[in-house]
Tab-separated table of C-alpha atoms in Angstrom:
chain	number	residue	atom	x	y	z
A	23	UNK	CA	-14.597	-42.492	44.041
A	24	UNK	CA	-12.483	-39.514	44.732
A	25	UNK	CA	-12.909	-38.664	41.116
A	26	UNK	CA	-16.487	-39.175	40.648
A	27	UNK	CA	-17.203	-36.867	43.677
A	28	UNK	CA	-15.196	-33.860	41.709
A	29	UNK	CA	-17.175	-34.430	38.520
A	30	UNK	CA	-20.407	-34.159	40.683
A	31	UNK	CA	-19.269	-30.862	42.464
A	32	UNK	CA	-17.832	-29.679	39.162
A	33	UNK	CA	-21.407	-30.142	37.686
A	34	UNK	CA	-23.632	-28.806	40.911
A	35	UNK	CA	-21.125	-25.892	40.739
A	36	UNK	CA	-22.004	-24.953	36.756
A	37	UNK	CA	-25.606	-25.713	37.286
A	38	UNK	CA	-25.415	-23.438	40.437
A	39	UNK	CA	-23.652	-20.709	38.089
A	40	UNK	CA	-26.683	-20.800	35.245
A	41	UNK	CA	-29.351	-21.050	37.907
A	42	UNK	CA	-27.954	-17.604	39.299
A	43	UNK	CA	-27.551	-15.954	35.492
A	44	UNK	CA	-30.952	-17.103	34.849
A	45	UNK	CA	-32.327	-15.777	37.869
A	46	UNK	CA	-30.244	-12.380	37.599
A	47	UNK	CA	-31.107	-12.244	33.683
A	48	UNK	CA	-34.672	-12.420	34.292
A	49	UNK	CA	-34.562	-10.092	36.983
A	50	UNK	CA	-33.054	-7.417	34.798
A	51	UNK	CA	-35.267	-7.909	32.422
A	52	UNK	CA	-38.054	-7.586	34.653
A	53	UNK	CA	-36.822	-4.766	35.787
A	54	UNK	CA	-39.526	-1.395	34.889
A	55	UNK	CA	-37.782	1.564	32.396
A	56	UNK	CA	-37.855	4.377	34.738
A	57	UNK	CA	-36.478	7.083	32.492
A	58	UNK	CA	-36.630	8.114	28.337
A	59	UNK	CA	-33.867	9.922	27.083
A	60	UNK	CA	-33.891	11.185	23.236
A	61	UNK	CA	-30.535	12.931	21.753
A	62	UNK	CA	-31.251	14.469	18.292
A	63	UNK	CA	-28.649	14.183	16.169
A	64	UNK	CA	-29.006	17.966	14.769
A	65	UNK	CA	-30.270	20.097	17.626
A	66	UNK	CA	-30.312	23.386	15.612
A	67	UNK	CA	-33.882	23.197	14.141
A	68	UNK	CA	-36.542	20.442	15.395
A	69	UNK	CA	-39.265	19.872	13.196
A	70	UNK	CA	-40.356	17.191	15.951
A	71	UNK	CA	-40.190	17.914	19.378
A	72	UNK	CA	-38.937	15.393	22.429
A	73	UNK	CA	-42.383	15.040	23.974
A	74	UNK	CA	-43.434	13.392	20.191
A	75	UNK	CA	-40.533	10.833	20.535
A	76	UNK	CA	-41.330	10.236	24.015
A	77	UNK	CA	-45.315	9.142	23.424
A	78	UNK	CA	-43.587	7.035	20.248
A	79	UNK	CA	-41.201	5.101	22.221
A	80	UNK	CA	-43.892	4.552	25.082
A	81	UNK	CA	-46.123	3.295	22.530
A	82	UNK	CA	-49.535	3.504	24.169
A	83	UNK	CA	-48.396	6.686	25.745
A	84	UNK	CA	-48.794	5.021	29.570
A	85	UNK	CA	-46.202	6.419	32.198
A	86	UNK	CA	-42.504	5.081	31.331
A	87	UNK	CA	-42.714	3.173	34.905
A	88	UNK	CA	-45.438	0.824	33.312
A	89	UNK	CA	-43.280	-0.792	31.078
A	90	UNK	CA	-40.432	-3.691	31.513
A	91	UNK	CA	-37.657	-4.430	29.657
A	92	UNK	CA	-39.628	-7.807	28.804
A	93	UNK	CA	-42.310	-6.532	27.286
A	94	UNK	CA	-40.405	-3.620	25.353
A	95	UNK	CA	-40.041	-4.682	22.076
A	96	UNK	CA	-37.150	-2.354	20.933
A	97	UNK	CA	-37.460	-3.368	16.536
A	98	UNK	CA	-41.229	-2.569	16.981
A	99	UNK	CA	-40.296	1.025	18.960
A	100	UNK	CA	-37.461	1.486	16.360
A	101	UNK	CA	-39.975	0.745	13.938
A	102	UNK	CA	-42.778	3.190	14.838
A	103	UNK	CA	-39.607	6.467	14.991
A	104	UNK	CA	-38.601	5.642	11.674
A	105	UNK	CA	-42.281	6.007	10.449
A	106	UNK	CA	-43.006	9.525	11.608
A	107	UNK	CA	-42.844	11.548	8.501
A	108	UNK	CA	-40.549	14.121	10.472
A	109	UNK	CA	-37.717	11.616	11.042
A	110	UNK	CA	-34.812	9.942	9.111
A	111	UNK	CA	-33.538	7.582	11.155
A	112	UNK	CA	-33.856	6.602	14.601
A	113	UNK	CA	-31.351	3.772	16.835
A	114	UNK	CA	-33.437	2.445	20.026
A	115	UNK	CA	-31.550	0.777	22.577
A	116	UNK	CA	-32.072	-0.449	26.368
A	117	UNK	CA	-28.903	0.594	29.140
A	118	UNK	CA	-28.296	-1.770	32.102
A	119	UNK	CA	-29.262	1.188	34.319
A	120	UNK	CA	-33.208	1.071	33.155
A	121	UNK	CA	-33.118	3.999	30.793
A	122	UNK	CA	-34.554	3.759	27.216
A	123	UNK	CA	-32.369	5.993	25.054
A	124	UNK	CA	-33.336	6.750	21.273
A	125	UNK	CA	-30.752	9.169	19.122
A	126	UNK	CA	-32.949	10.603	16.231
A	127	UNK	CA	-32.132	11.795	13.275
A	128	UNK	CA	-34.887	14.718	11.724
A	129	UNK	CA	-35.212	14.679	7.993
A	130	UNK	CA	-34.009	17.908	6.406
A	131	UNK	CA	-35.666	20.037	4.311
A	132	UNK	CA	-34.125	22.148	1.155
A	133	UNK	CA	-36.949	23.916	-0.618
A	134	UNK	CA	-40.552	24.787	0.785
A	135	UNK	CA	-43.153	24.848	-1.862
A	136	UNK	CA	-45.846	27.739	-1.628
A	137	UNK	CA	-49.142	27.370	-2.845
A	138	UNK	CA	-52.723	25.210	-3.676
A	139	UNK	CA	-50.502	23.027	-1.053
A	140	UNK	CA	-47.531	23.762	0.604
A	141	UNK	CA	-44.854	21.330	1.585
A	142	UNK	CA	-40.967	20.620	1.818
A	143	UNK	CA	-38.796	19.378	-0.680
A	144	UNK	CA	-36.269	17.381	1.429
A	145	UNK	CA	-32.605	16.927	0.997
A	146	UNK	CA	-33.056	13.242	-0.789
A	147	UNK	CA	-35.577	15.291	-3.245
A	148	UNK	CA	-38.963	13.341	-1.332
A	149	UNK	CA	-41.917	15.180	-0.270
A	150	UNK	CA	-41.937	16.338	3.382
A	151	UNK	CA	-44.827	17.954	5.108
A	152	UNK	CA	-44.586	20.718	7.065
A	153	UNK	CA	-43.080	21.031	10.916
A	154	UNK	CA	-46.060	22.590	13.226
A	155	UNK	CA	-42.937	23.104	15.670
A	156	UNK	CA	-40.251	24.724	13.630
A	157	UNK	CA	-40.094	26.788	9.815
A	158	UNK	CA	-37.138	25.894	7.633
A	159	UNK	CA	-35.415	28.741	6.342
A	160	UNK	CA	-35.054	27.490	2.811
A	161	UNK	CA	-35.852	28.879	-0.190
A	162	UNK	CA	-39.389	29.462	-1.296
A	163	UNK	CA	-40.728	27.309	-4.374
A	164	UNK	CA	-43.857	29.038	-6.656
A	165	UNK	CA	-45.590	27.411	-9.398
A	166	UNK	CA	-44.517	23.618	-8.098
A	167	UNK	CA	-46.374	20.438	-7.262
A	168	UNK	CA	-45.515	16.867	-5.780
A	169	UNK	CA	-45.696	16.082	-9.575
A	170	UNK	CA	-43.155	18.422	-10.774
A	171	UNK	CA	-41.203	19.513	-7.402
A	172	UNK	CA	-38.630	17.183	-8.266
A	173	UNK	CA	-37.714	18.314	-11.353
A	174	UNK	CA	-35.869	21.042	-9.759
A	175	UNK	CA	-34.424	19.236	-7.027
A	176	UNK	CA	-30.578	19.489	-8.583
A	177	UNK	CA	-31.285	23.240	-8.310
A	178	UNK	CA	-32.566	23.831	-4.519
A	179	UNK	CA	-29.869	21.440	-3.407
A	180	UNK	CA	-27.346	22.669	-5.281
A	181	UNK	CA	-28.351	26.029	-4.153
A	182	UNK	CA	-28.296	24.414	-0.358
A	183	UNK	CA	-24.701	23.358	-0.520
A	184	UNK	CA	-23.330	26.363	-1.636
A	185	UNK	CA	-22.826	29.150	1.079
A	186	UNK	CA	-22.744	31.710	-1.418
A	187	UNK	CA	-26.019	30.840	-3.286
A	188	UNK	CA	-27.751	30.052	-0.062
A	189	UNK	CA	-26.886	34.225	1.274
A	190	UNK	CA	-28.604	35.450	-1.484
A	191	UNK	CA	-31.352	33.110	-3.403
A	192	UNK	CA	-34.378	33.188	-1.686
A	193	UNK	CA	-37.306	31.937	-4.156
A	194	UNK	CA	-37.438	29.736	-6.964
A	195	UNK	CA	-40.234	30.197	-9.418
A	196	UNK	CA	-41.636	27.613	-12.508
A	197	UNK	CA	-42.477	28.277	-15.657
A	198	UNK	CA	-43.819	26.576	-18.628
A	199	UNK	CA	-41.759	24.299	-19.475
A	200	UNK	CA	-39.863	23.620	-16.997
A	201	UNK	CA	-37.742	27.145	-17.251
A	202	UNK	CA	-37.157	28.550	-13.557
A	203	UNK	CA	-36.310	31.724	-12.991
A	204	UNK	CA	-34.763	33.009	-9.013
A	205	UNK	CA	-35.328	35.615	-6.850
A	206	UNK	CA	-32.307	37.207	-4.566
A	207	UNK	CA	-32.312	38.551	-1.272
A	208	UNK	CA	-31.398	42.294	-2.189
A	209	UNK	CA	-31.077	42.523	-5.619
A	210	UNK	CA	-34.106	43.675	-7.693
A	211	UNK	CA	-32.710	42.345	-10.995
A	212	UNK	CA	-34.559	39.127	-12.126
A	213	UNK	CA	-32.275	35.851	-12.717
A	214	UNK	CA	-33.682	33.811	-15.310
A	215	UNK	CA	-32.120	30.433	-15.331
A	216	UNK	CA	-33.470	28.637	-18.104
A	217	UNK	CA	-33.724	24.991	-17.465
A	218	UNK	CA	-32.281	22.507	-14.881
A	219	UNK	CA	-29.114	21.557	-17.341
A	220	UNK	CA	-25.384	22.508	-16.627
A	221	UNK	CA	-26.526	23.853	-12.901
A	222	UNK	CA	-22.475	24.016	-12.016
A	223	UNK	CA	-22.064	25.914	-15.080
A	224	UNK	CA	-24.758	28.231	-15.154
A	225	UNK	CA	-23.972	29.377	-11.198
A	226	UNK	CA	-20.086	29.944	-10.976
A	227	UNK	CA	-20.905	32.142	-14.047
A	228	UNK	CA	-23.430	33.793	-12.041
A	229	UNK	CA	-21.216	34.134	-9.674
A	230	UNK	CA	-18.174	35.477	-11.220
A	231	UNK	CA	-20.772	37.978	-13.179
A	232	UNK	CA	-21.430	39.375	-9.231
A	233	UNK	CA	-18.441	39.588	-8.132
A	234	UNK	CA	-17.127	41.327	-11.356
A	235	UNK	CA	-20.130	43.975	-11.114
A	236	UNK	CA	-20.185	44.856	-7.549
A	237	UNK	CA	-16.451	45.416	-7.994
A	238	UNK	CA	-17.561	48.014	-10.667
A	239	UNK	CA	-21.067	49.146	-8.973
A	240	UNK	CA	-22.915	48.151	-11.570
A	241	UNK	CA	-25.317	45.750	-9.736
A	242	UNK	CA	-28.392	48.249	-9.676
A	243	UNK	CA	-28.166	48.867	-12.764
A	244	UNK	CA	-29.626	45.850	-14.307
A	245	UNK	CA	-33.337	44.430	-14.683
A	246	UNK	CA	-32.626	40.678	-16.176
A	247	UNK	CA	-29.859	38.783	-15.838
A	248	UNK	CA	-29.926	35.370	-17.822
A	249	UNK	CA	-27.988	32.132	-17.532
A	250	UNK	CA	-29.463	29.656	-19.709
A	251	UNK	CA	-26.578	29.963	-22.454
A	252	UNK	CA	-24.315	27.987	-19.774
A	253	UNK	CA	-21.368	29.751	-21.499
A	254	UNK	CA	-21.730	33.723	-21.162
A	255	UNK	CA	-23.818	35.192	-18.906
A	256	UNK	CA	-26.725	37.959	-20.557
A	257	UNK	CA	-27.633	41.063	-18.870
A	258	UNK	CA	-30.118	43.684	-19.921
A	259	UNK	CA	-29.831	47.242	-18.515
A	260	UNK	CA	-32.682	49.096	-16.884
């Protein structure tokens, strides 16, 4: 009898237990989102502000107040950042305390095509339009289209990733062909590149060809410079 009566408390007392987590579970989620809080990954340039996030993670931009944890469905919220044709990546996620937090990361842009239609050419080499918040300093891209653009996408990011070709290469123009030919910051000279081949190549000898004739002062005194033969680099003299 004794026995008996301890299994019955035992199971009154668990029942009791999952009757209270229930009640508190439902309770929390219940509970209305009374802040928002977005943390961009890259803070330096936004090409999509915190107000935009906000009215995308409120969905039916309402006041924050108006919506429980319930109702919030986080994959659909995640869902609607990682459309927006300014952002990579977003991570949405609920705290115990009521606040909705969302860490975003922007896409980034490595070329901006000028012309009929301008765009950017992005660091995975896809199309992104531009920011009405923020312009990229990249360099400038003549004589492209979304049908071509990415033809010279081993250039502009190679050209991104190196801190000396990204001080002095401003433009990048097309030619027939597919030759390209770049513009520098404060050099008057014009750098003819040839095609997209043996990038590495072509640049390092670029670059030891500056170094070697600024050491001399012999910069200004040049109107082409050509790297297409990869192997030498071919200057003609004003």
């Amino acid at each position: 009898m004794k026995r008996s009566l301890g299994y019955i408390k035992a199971f009154v007392l668990v029942a009791l237990i999952g009757l209270l987590y229930g009640f508190a579970e439902k309770r929390h989620k219940s509970r209305e989102i009374r802040k928002v809080e977005v943390k961009f990954t890259d803070t330096e340039n936004l090409y999509v502000t915190e107000e935009v996030v906000n009215k995308l993670l409120i969905q039916n931009n309402s006041a924050v107040s108006s919506i429980d944890k319930e109702t919030l469905d986080l994959n659909r919220v995640e869902a609607l950042l990682n459309e927006h044709e300014m952002i990579e990546n977003a991570e949405v996620y609920l705290t115990l305390d009521g606040k909705l937090k969302a860490e975003v990361s922007q896409r980034k842009p490595i070329g901006r095509v000028v012309g009929n239609s301008s765009f950017y050419l992005d660091k995975n080499g896809e199309l992104m339009p531009l920011s009405q918040f923020y312009t990229a300093r990249v360099p400038l891209m003549f004589g492209f289209d979304g049908a071509n653009v990415s033809k010279a996408y081993n250039i502009v990011n190679y050209i991104k990733n190196d801190e000396f070709l990204t001080r002095h290469i401003t433009g990048i123009s097309r030619l027939k062909g597919d030759k390209y030919i770049l513009e520098l910051r404060e050099l008057d000279f014009e750098l003819y590149l040839g095609d997209s081949s043996n990038v590495a190549l072509k640049f390092n000898n670029f670059k030891a060809f500056y170094k070697k004739a600024q050491k001399e002062k012999k910069l200004d005194t040049y109107k082409k410079v050509n790297l297409q033969f990869g192997d030498q680099v071919v200057c003609t003299k004003k």
